[in-house]
Amino acid sequence: MHLAYPTVLAVLLFCVGLYGVLARRNAILVLMSVELMLNAVNLNLVAVDVWLRDTLHAGQALTLFTIAIAAAEIGIGLAIVLMVYRNRGTPDVDKLRDTAEGSPAEPADPDATASAQKAEATA
C-alpha cells in the first residue's frame, strides 16, 4: 500500500474541516468540522502505523485514544451549544461573540437588572 493515497485523502478531509471551522457561523457545523479534522488525523495515524508495520500498533492505540477524546469533546460541546441555544435563541457563533463582550445596552446598575427580571417573572 502506498502511503500517499490515505495521506492525500486525510489532507483533503482536514482542509474541508478547516474551511468549515473558519467559514461557518453555526456552532453545530463548527463542531462537525472539528470532528472531520480529528478523523483526518486518525486516518493518518492508522495509515502510518500500517506503513511502518509497527508490532505494538502504537498508531492504532493513539487513534482509539483520539476517538475517546473526540467523543467526550462532542458530548460536552453539544451540551454547551444546546444550553446557549435555549438561553439566547440562536446557535450563531458571531452573536455569541458579541454577547461575551457585553452589550452597551445593558444597565450598569445590578439592582435595576434584578428588578427587571422580577417584573418579567411576575408578568
Tab-separated table of N, CA, C and O in Angstrom:
chain	number	residue	atom	x	y	z
A	1	MET	N	0.845	-1.184	0.000
A	1	MET	CA	0.000	0.000	0.000
A	1	MET	C	0.887	1.243	0.000
A	1	MET	O	1.815	1.358	0.782
A	2	HIS	N	0.559	2.159	-0.865
A	2	HIS	CA	1.293	3.416	-0.901
A	2	HIS	C	0.782	4.331	0.195
A	2	HIS	O	-0.419	4.405	0.451
A	3	LEU	N	1.673	5.017	0.816
A	3	LEU	CA	1.300	5.927	1.896
A	3	LEU	C	0.662	7.205	1.359
A	3	LEU	O	-0.058	7.890	2.076
A	4	ALA	N	0.890	7.502	0.088
A	4	ALA	CA	0.406	8.761	-0.486
A	4	ALA	C	-1.120	8.818	-0.559
A	4	ALA	O	-1.713	9.883	-0.340
A	5	TYR	N	-1.786	7.707	-0.873
A	5	TYR	CA	-3.238	7.732	-1.062
A	5	TYR	C	-3.995	8.111	0.214
A	5	TYR	O	-4.809	9.041	0.193
A	6	PRO	N	-3.781	7.411	1.328
A	6	PRO	CA	-4.514	7.838	2.535
A	6	PRO	C	-4.061	9.199	3.057
A	6	PRO	O	-4.850	9.932	3.655
A	7	THR	N	-2.797	9.558	2.803
A	7	THR	CA	-2.316	10.863	3.261
A	7	THR	C	-2.993	11.993	2.501
A	7	THR	O	-3.395	12.995	3.091
A	8	VAL	N	-3.132	11.830	1.191
A	8	VAL	CA	-3.820	12.856	0.396
A	8	VAL	C	-5.285	12.953	0.807
A	8	VAL	O	-5.839	14.058	0.935
A	9	LEU	N	-5.913	11.811	1.032
A	9	LEU	CA	-7.304	11.821	1.488
A	9	LEU	C	-7.427	12.515	2.846
A	9	LEU	O	-8.353	13.312	3.075
A	10	ALA	N	-6.487	12.250	3.741
A	10	ALA	CA	-6.516	12.880	5.065
A	10	ALA	C	-6.294	14.386	4.956
A	10	ALA	O	-6.940	15.166	5.669
A	11	VAL	N	-5.416	14.806	4.055
A	11	VAL	CA	-5.185	16.245	3.863
A	11	VAL	C	-6.443	16.912	3.324
A	11	VAL	O	-6.817	18.008	3.774
A	12	LEU	N	-7.121	16.262	2.379
A	12	LEU	CA	-8.369	16.829	1.856
A	12	LEU	C	-9.442	16.915	2.939
A	12	LEU	O	-10.143	17.931	3.050
A	13	LEU	N	-9.571	15.866	3.745
A	13	LEU	CA	-10.539	15.900	4.851
A	13	LEU	C	-10.206	17.008	5.843
A	13	LEU	O	-11.099	17.720	6.324
A	14	PHE	N	-8.930	17.149	6.149
A	14	PHE	CA	-8.522	18.170	7.099
A	14	PHE	C	-8.795	19.572	6.539
A	14	PHE	O	-9.249	20.452	7.269
A	15	CYS	N	-8.545	19.761	5.244
A	15	CYS	CA	-8.797	21.074	4.635
A	15	CYS	C	-10.285	21.409	4.615
A	15	CYS	O	-10.674	22.557	4.858
A	16	VAL	N	-11.128	20.412	4.344
A	16	VAL	CA	-12.571	20.639	4.381
A	16	VAL	C	-13.010	20.993	5.804
A	16	VAL	O	-13.823	21.902	6.018
A	17	GLY	N	-12.469	20.298	6.788
A	17	GLY	CA	-12.791	20.614	8.183
A	17	GLY	C	-12.301	21.986	8.592
A	17	GLY	O	-12.998	22.723	9.294
A	18	LEU	N	-11.108	22.359	8.147
A	18	LEU	CA	-10.571	23.681	8.461
A	18	LEU	C	-11.413	24.775	7.829
A	18	LEU	O	-11.687	25.804	8.466
A	19	TYR	N	-11.852	24.566	6.603
A	19	TYR	CA	-12.741	25.528	5.955
A	19	TYR	C	-14.053	25.650	6.732
A	19	TYR	O	-14.575	26.749	6.915
A	20	GLY	N	-14.576	24.521	7.197
A	20	GLY	CA	-15.815	24.554	7.972
A	20	GLY	C	-15.664	25.309	9.276
A	20	GLY	O	-16.568	26.035	9.694
A	21	VAL	N	-14.520	25.174	9.938
A	21	VAL	CA	-14.298	25.894	11.197
A	21	VAL	C	-14.165	27.389	10.948
A	21	VAL	O	-14.704	28.208	11.694
A	22	LEU	N	-13.473	27.758	9.879
A	22	LEU	CA	-13.219	29.173	9.631
A	22	LEU	C	-14.388	29.893	8.974
A	22	LEU	O	-14.573	31.095	9.193
A	23	ALA	N	-15.197	29.204	8.177
A	23	ALA	CA	-16.223	29.878	7.389
A	23	ALA	C	-17.627	29.769	7.972
A	23	ALA	O	-18.477	30.600	7.657
A	24	ARG	N	-17.904	28.784	8.772
A	24	ARG	CA	-19.271	28.573	9.256
A	24	ARG	C	-19.566	29.434	10.473
A	24	ARG	O	-18.691	29.735	11.267
A	25	ARG	N	-20.835	29.773	10.609
A	25	ARG	CA	-21.275	30.560	11.759
A	25	ARG	C	-22.093	29.738	12.733
A	25	ARG	O	-22.229	30.093	13.884
A	26	ASN	N	-22.639	28.642	12.277
A	26	ASN	CA	-23.447	27.784	13.132
A	26	ASN	C	-22.528	26.942	14.008
A	26	ASN	O	-21.604	26.287	13.528
A	27	ALA	N	-22.779	26.942	15.306
A	27	ALA	CA	-21.896	26.256	16.251
A	27	ALA	C	-21.902	24.743	16.042
A	27	ALA	O	-20.870	24.089	16.224
A	28	ILE	N	-23.019	24.172	15.643
A	28	ILE	CA	-23.076	22.729	15.422
A	28	ILE	C	-22.237	22.348	14.207
A	28	ILE	O	-21.530	21.333	14.226
A	29	LEU	N	-22.281	23.159	13.161
A	29	LEU	CA	-21.454	22.877	11.988
A	29	LEU	C	-19.973	23.042	12.299
A	29	LEU	O	-19.135	22.328	11.740
A	30	VAL	N	-19.632	23.958	13.191
A	30	VAL	CA	-18.237	24.111	13.607
A	30	VAL	C	-17.779	22.860	14.351
A	30	VAL	O	-16.668	22.358	14.127
A	31	LEU	N	-18.628	22.323	15.224
A	31	LEU	CA	-18.281	21.082	15.934
A	31	LEU	C	-18.125	19.911	14.972
A	31	LEU	O	-17.219	19.083	15.127
A	32	MET	N	-18.985	19.841	13.958
A	32	MET	CA	-18.858	18.775	12.967
A	32	MET	C	-17.561	18.920	12.172
A	32	MET	O	-16.920	17.919	11.837
A	33	SER	N	-17.154	20.135	11.900
A	33	SER	CA	-15.903	20.362	11.173
A	33	SER	C	-14.693	19.964	12.014
A	33	SER	O	-13.716	19.422	11.484
A	34	VAL	N	-14.756	20.219	13.311
A	34	VAL	CA	-13.670	19.792	14.200
A	34	VAL	C	-13.578	18.269	14.215
A	34	VAL	O	-12.478	17.701	14.201
A	35	GLU	N	-14.720	17.593	14.219
A	35	GLU	CA	-14.722	16.133	14.171
A	35	GLU	C	-14.128	15.628	12.867
A	35	GLU	O	-13.411	14.619	12.850
A	36	LEU	N	-14.393	16.319	11.766
A	36	LEU	CA	-13.820	15.933	10.484
A	36	LEU	C	-12.301	16.070	10.500
A	36	LEU	O	-11.578	15.210	9.977
A	37	MET	N	-11.814	17.113	11.139
A	37	MET	CA	-10.369	17.298	11.257
A	37	MET	C	-9.750	16.192	12.124
A	37	MET	O	-8.668	15.676	11.797
A	38	LEU	N	-10.415	15.822	13.211
A	38	LEU	CA	-9.907	14.744	14.057
A	38	LEU	C	-9.896	13.403	13.317
A	38	LEU	O	-8.976	12.597	13.488
A	39	ASN	N	-10.899	13.171	12.480
A	39	ASN	CA	-10.920	11.935	11.701
A	39	ASN	C	-9.810	11.904	10.658
A	39	ASN	O	-9.286	10.832	10.347
A	40	ALA	N	-9.441	13.053	10.120
A	40	ALA	CA	-8.308	13.110	9.195
A	40	ALA	C	-7.014	12.736	9.915
A	40	ALA	O	-6.177	12.008	9.373
A	41	VAL	N	-6.873	13.209	11.142
A	41	VAL	CA	-5.688	12.851	11.934
A	41	VAL	C	-5.695	11.354	12.239
A	41	VAL	O	-4.650	10.692	12.155
A	42	ASN	N	-6.848	10.802	12.551
A	42	ASN	CA	-6.950	9.363	12.826
A	42	ASN	C	-6.574	8.542	11.595
A	42	ASN	O	-5.895	7.512	11.712
A	43	LEU	N	-7.005	8.999	10.424
A	43	LEU	CA	-6.655	8.296	9.193
A	43	LEU	C	-5.145	8.304	8.971
A	43	LEU	O	-4.561	7.284	8.587
A	44	ASN	N	-4.508	9.425	9.239
A	44	ASN	CA	-3.053	9.494	9.117
A	44	ASN	C	-2.359	8.574	10.115
A	44	ASN	O	-1.379	7.899	9.772
A	45	LEU	N	-2.847	8.532	11.335
A	45	LEU	CA	-2.233	7.665	12.341
A	45	LEU	C	-2.296	6.194	11.946
A	45	LEU	O	-1.307	5.463	12.054
A	46	VAL	N	-3.439	5.759	11.472
A	46	VAL	CA	-3.589	4.358	11.088
A	46	VAL	C	-2.772	4.052	9.835
A	46	VAL	O	-2.139	2.995	9.741
A	47	ALA	N	-2.759	4.964	8.870
A	47	ALA	CA	-2.003	4.724	7.632
A	47	ALA	C	-0.503	4.618	7.905
A	47	ALA	O	0.170	3.724	7.371
A	48	VAL	N	0.015	5.490	8.745
A	48	VAL	CA	1.441	5.427	9.067
A	48	VAL	C	1.746	4.179	9.889
A	48	VAL	O	2.796	3.548	9.712
A	49	ASP	N	0.834	3.787	10.747
A	49	ASP	CA	1.030	2.568	11.536
A	49	ASP	C	1.100	1.341	10.633
A	49	ASP	O	1.953	0.467	10.820
A	50	VAL	N	0.223	1.270	9.644
A	50	VAL	CA	0.241	0.138	8.706
A	50	VAL	C	1.494	0.201	7.841
A	50	VAL	O	2.121	-0.828	7.552
A	51	TRP	N	1.875	1.384	7.421
A	51	TRP	CA	3.037	1.533	6.552
A	51	TRP	C	4.337	1.145	7.264
A	51	TRP	O	5.209	0.521	6.675
A	52	LEU	N	4.448	1.499	8.540
A	52	LEU	CA	5.657	1.165	9.297
A	52	LEU	C	5.673	-0.286	9.784
A	52	LEU	O	6.703	-0.768	10.244
A	53	ARG	N	4.537	-0.962	9.744
A	53	ARG	CA	4.396	-2.335	10.231
A	53	ARG	C	4.872	-2.446	11.687
A	53	ARG	O	5.662	-3.307	12.060
A	54	ASP	N	4.351	-1.539	12.481
A	54	ASP	CA	4.713	-1.485	13.890
A	54	ASP	C	4.127	-2.689	14.620
A	54	ASP	O	2.943	-3.002	14.476
A	55	THR	N	4.935	-3.371	15.399
A	55	THR	CA	4.442	-4.549	16.123
A	55	THR	C	3.587	-4.169	17.323
A	55	THR	O	2.740	-4.948	17.755
A	56	LEU	N	3.801	-2.983	17.858
A	56	LEU	CA	2.997	-2.535	19.003
A	56	LEU	C	1.691	-1.876	18.586
A	56	LEU	O	0.815	-1.658	19.417
A	57	HIS	N	1.564	-1.536	17.322
A	57	HIS	CA	0.386	-0.844	16.794
A	57	HIS	C	0.102	0.432	17.582
A	57	HIS	O	-1.016	0.684	18.037
A	58	ALA	N	1.131	1.241	17.733
A	58	ALA	CA	1.003	2.482	18.501
A	58	ALA	C	0.073	3.468	17.807
A	58	ALA	O	-0.662	4.205	18.466
A	59	GLY	N	0.069	3.491	16.475
A	59	GLY	CA	-0.817	4.402	15.746
A	59	GLY	C	-2.278	4.070	15.969
A	59	GLY	O	-3.111	4.957	16.147
A	60	GLN	N	-2.585	2.783	15.990
A	60	GLN	CA	-3.970	2.374	16.226
A	60	GLN	C	-4.388	2.643	17.667
A	60	GLN	O	-5.533	3.027	17.930
A	61	ALA	N	-3.476	2.465	18.603
A	61	ALA	CA	-3.786	2.764	20.005
A	61	ALA	C	-4.022	4.262	20.192
A	61	ALA	O	-4.952	4.669	20.903
A	62	LEU	N	-3.195	5.079	19.551
A	62	LEU	CA	-3.396	6.527	19.624
A	62	LEU	C	-4.709	6.932	18.962
A	62	LEU	O	-5.370	7.869	19.413
A	63	THR	N	-5.092	6.224	17.906
A	63	THR	CA	-6.362	6.510	17.240
A	63	THR	C	-7.534	6.219	18.175
A	63	THR	O	-8.487	7.007	18.238
A	64	LEU	N	-7.479	5.114	18.901
A	64	LEU	CA	-8.551	4.817	19.861
A	64	LEU	C	-8.624	5.875	20.954
A	64	LEU	O	-9.715	6.280	21.383
A	65	PHE	N	-7.480	6.334	21.407
A	65	PHE	CA	-7.447	7.399	22.411
A	65	PHE	C	-8.047	8.684	21.849
A	65	PHE	O	-8.829	9.367	22.521
A	66	THR	N	-7.718	9.015	20.604
A	66	THR	CA	-8.251	10.229	19.973
A	66	THR	C	-9.759	10.131	19.780
A	66	THR	O	-10.477	11.115	19.962
A	67	ILE	N	-10.248	8.944	19.432
A	67	ILE	CA	-11.692	8.751	19.271
A	67	ILE	C	-12.409	8.944	20.604
A	67	ILE	O	-13.483	9.554	20.673
A	68	ALA	N	-11.826	8.451	21.685
A	68	ALA	CA	-12.435	8.623	23.009
A	68	ALA	C	-12.462	10.097	23.411
A	68	ALA	O	-13.474	10.583	23.934
A	69	ILE	N	-11.374	10.805	23.153
A	69	ILE	CA	-11.340	12.234	23.467
A	69	ILE	C	-12.344	12.997	22.612
A	69	ILE	O	-13.034	13.906	23.086
A	70	ALA	N	-12.457	12.626	21.334
A	70	ALA	CA	-13.403	13.294	20.437
A	70	ALA	C	-14.844	13.055	20.872
A	70	ALA	O	-15.688	13.957	20.778
A	71	ALA	N	-15.140	11.856	21.356
A	71	ALA	CA	-16.499	11.566	21.829
A	71	ALA	C	-16.840	12.408	23.052
A	71	ALA	O	-17.945	12.948	23.161
A	72	ALA	N	-15.892	12.540	23.955
A	72	ALA	CA	-16.134	13.381	25.131
A	72	ALA	C	-16.272	14.852	24.726
A	72	ALA	O	-17.139	15.574	25.237
A	73	GLU	N	-15.453	15.281	23.788
A	73	GLU	CA	-15.495	16.678	23.341
A	73	GLU	C	-16.820	16.994	22.670
A	73	GLU	O	-17.414	18.045	22.916
A	74	ILE	N	-17.318	16.096	21.833
A	74	ILE	CA	-18.571	16.373	21.132
A	74	ILE	C	-19.749	16.324	22.100
A	74	ILE	O	-20.711	17.081	21.959
A	75	GLY	N	-19.685	15.478	23.111
A	75	GLY	CA	-20.756	15.442	24.105
A	75	GLY	C	-20.838	16.726	24.905
A	75	GLY	O	-21.916	17.300	25.085
A	76	ILE	N	-19.706	17.203	25.369
A	76	ILE	CA	-19.679	18.453	26.126
A	76	ILE	C	-20.002	19.642	25.225
A	76	ILE	O	-20.743	20.549	25.604
A	77	GLY	N	-19.455	19.612	24.004
A	77	GLY	CA	-19.710	20.716	23.068
A	77	GLY	C	-21.177	20.831	22.704
A	77	GLY	O	-21.731	21.935	22.663
A	78	LEU	N	-21.833	19.710	22.439
A	78	LEU	CA	-23.258	19.757	22.111
A	78	LEU	C	-24.094	20.199	23.308
A	78	LEU	O	-25.085	20.919	23.142
A	79	ALA	N	-23.705	19.801	24.499
A	79	ALA	CA	-24.433	20.262	25.681
A	79	ALA	C	-24.316	21.777	25.835
A	79	ALA	O	-25.307	22.458	26.134
A	80	ILE	N	-23.128	22.315	25.601
A	80	ILE	CA	-22.939	23.764	25.689
A	80	ILE	C	-23.744	24.474	24.611
A	80	ILE	O	-24.405	25.487	24.875
A	81	VAL	N	-23.721	23.949	23.389
A	81	VAL	CA	-24.464	24.584	22.292
A	81	VAL	C	-25.965	24.558	22.573
A	81	VAL	O	-26.665	25.550	22.336
A	82	LEU	N	-26.475	23.450	23.097
A	82	LEU	CA	-27.905	23.377	23.409
A	82	LEU	C	-28.297	24.356	24.507
A	82	LEU	O	-29.351	25.006	24.429
A	83	MET	N	-27.470	24.504	25.527
A	83	MET	CA	-27.779	25.464	26.589
A	83	MET	C	-27.716	26.901	26.082
A	83	MET	O	-28.557	27.736	26.433
A	84	VAL	N	-26.752	27.193	25.238
A	84	VAL	CA	-26.661	28.541	24.655
A	84	VAL	C	-27.864	28.801	23.757
A	84	VAL	O	-28.437	29.890	23.771
A	85	TYR	N	-28.282	27.805	22.990
A	85	TYR	CA	-29.442	27.964	22.117
A	85	TYR	C	-30.713	28.199	22.929
A	85	TYR	O	-31.551	29.014	22.555
A	86	ARG	N	-30.851	27.504	24.044
A	86	ARG	CA	-32.027	27.718	24.893
A	86	ARG	C	-32.030	29.108	25.516
A	86	ARG	O	-33.077	29.733	25.645
A	87	ASN	N	-30.863	29.599	25.911
A	87	ASN	CA	-30.795	30.907	26.560
A	87	ASN	C	-30.834	32.061	25.575
A	87	ASN	O	-31.463	33.082	25.838
A	88	ARG	N	-30.141	31.942	24.452
A	88	ARG	CA	-30.008	33.053	23.506
A	88	ARG	C	-30.950	32.950	22.320
A	88	ARG	O	-31.231	33.943	21.686
A	89	GLY	N	-31.356	31.728	21.956
A	89	GLY	CA	-32.258	31.556	20.832
A	89	GLY	C	-31.563	31.428	19.487
A	89	GLY	O	-32.228	31.387	18.464
A	90	THR	N	-30.246	31.376	19.463
A	90	THR	CA	-29.522	31.242	18.204
A	90	THR	C	-28.220	30.480	18.429
A	90	THR	O	-27.559	30.673	19.445
A	91	PRO	N	-27.850	29.609	17.468
A	91	PRO	CA	-26.551	28.940	17.563
A	91	PRO	C	-25.458	29.683	16.782
A	91	PRO	O	-24.396	29.140	16.524
A	92	ASP	N	-25.725	30.932	16.400
A	92	ASP	CA	-24.794	31.720	15.601
A	92	ASP	C	-23.576	32.103	16.438
A	92	ASP	O	-23.700	32.723	17.497
A	93	VAL	N	-22.391	31.739	15.960
A	93	VAL	CA	-21.159	31.965	16.708
A	93	VAL	C	-20.851	33.456	16.810
A	93	VAL	O	-20.358	33.933	17.834
A	94	ASP	N	-21.147	34.227	15.771
A	94	ASP	CA	-20.870	35.667	15.802
A	94	ASP	C	-21.697	36.378	16.872
A	94	ASP	O	-21.207	37.268	17.553
A	95	LYS	N	-22.951	35.991	17.020
A	95	LYS	CA	-23.781	36.613	18.055
A	95	LYS	C	-23.328	36.208	19.448
A	95	LYS	O	-23.452	36.978	20.391
A	96	LEU	N	-22.801	34.996	19.590
A	96	LEU	CA	-22.280	34.575	20.889
A	96	LEU	C	-21.047	35.385	21.250
A	96	LEU	O	-20.828	35.719	22.398
A	97	ARG	N	-20.240	35.703	20.260
A	97	ARG	CA	-19.052	36.503	20.495
A	97	ARG	C	-19.460	37.918	20.951
A	97	ARG	O	-18.842	38.501	21.820
A	98	ASP	N	-20.523	38.457	20.374
A	98	ASP	CA	-20.997	39.780	20.773
A	98	ASP	C	-21.513	39.787	22.204
A	98	ASP	O	-21.298	40.730	22.947
A	99	THR	N	-22.191	38.723	22.620
A	99	THR	CA	-22.717	38.685	23.979
A	99	THR	C	-21.602	38.490	25.000
A	99	THR	O	-21.724	38.913	26.133
A	100	ALA	N	-20.516	37.865	24.605
A	100	ALA	CA	-19.411	37.661	25.534
A	100	ALA	C	-18.704	38.979	25.840
A	100	ALA	O	-18.196	39.186	26.935
A	101	GLU	N	-18.669	39.878	24.862
A	101	GLU	CA	-18.012	41.162	25.073
A	101	GLU	C	-18.875	42.115	25.882
A	101	GLU	O	-18.404	43.093	26.412
A	102	GLY	N	-20.138	41.844	25.962
A	102	GLY	CA	-21.039	42.705	26.720
A	102	GLY	C	-21.712	43.705	25.805
A	102	GLY	O	-21.096	44.288	24.929
A	103	SER	N	-22.970	43.876	26.003
A	103	SER	CA	-23.734	44.798	25.174
A	103	SER	C	-23.773	46.160	25.851
A	103	SER	O	-23.979	46.262	27.056
A	104	PRO	N	-23.623	47.258	25.101
A	104	PRO	CA	-23.686	48.573	25.721
A	104	PRO	C	-25.097	48.941	26.183
A	104	PRO	O	-25.270	49.850	26.966
A	105	ALA	N	-26.113	48.201	25.720
A	105	ALA	CA	-27.485	48.490	26.117
A	105	ALA	C	-27.815	47.936	27.499
A	105	ALA	O	-28.865	48.237	28.045
A	106	GLU	N	-26.941	47.136	28.083
A	106	GLU	CA	-27.193	46.565	29.400
A	106	GLU	C	-27.074	47.648	30.468
A	106	GLU	O	-26.175	48.483	30.429
A	107	PRO	N	-27.972	47.653	31.447
A	107	PRO	CA	-27.864	48.653	32.504
A	107	PRO	C	-26.659	48.388	33.401
A	107	PRO	O	-26.292	47.245	33.647
A	108	ALA	N	-26.058	49.460	33.871
A	108	ALA	CA	-24.875	49.326	34.720
A	108	ALA	C	-25.253	48.974	36.155
A	108	ALA	O	-24.445	48.447	36.900
A	109	ASP	N	-26.487	49.274	36.550
A	109	ASP	CA	-26.931	49.036	37.912
A	109	ASP	C	-27.440	47.600	38.062
A	109	ASP	O	-28.414	47.223	37.414
A	110	PRO	N	-26.816	46.776	38.897
A	110	PRO	CA	-27.286	45.395	39.047
A	110	PRO	C	-28.653	45.310	39.713
A	110	PRO	O	-29.399	44.371	39.483
A	111	ASP	N	-29.016	46.294	40.555
A	111	ASP	CA	-30.332	46.280	41.184
A	111	ASP	C	-31.428	46.479	40.154
A	111	ASP	O	-32.505	45.888	40.258
A	112	ALA	N	-31.171	47.329	39.151
A	112	ALA	CA	-32.157	47.555	38.102
A	112	ALA	C	-32.348	46.289	37.278
A	112	ALA	O	-33.472	45.964	36.875
A	113	THR	N	-31.289	45.543	37.064
A	113	THR	CA	-31.383	44.286	36.324
A	113	THR	C	-32.189	43.269	37.121
A	113	THR	O	-33.047	42.583	36.574
A	114	ALA	N	-31.952	43.193	38.410
A	114	ALA	CA	-32.673	42.235	39.254
A	114	ALA	C	-34.168	42.589	39.320
A	114	ALA	O	-35.023	41.707	39.241
A	115	SER	N	-34.482	43.870	39.428
A	115	SER	CA	-35.896	44.267	39.500
A	115	SER	C	-36.591	44.041	38.157
A	115	SER	O	-37.764	43.692	38.120
A	116	ALA	N	-35.868	44.219	37.057
A	116	ALA	CA	-36.455	43.964	35.738
A	116	ALA	C	-36.723	42.481	35.557
A	116	ALA	O	-37.744	42.093	34.981
A	117	GLN	N	-35.829	41.632	36.080
A	117	GLN	CA	-36.051	40.188	35.975
A	117	GLN	C	-37.230	39.757	36.828
A	117	GLN	O	-38.010	38.897	36.444
A	118	LYS	N	-37.401	40.374	38.013
A	118	LYS	CA	-38.540	40.039	38.866
A	118	LYS	C	-39.844	40.470	38.208
A	118	LYS	O	-40.857	39.767	38.278
A	119	ALA	N	-39.836	41.631	37.555
A	119	ALA	CA	-41.027	42.111	36.875
A	119	ALA	C	-41.395	41.199	35.717
A	119	ALA	O	-42.578	40.931	35.474
A	120	GLU	N	-40.400	40.681	34.991
A	120	GLU	CA	-40.663	39.762	33.909
A	120	GLU	C	-41.218	38.443	34.437
A	120	GLU	O	-42.103	37.839	33.834
A	121	ALA	N	-40.704	37.982	35.565
A	121	ALA	CA	-41.151	36.717	36.120
A	121	ALA	C	-42.591	36.783	36.595
A	121	ALA	O	-43.336	35.810	36.493
A	122	THR	N	-43.004	37.929	37.129
A	122	THR	CA	-44.371	38.049	37.620
A	122	THR	C	-45.356	38.312	36.494
A	122	THR	O	-46.536	38.062	36.650
A	123	ALA	N	-44.897	38.812	35.368
A	123	ALA	CA	-45.815	39.130	34.243
A	123	ALA	C	-46.251	37.929	33.479
A	123	ALA	O	-45.992	36.844	33.627
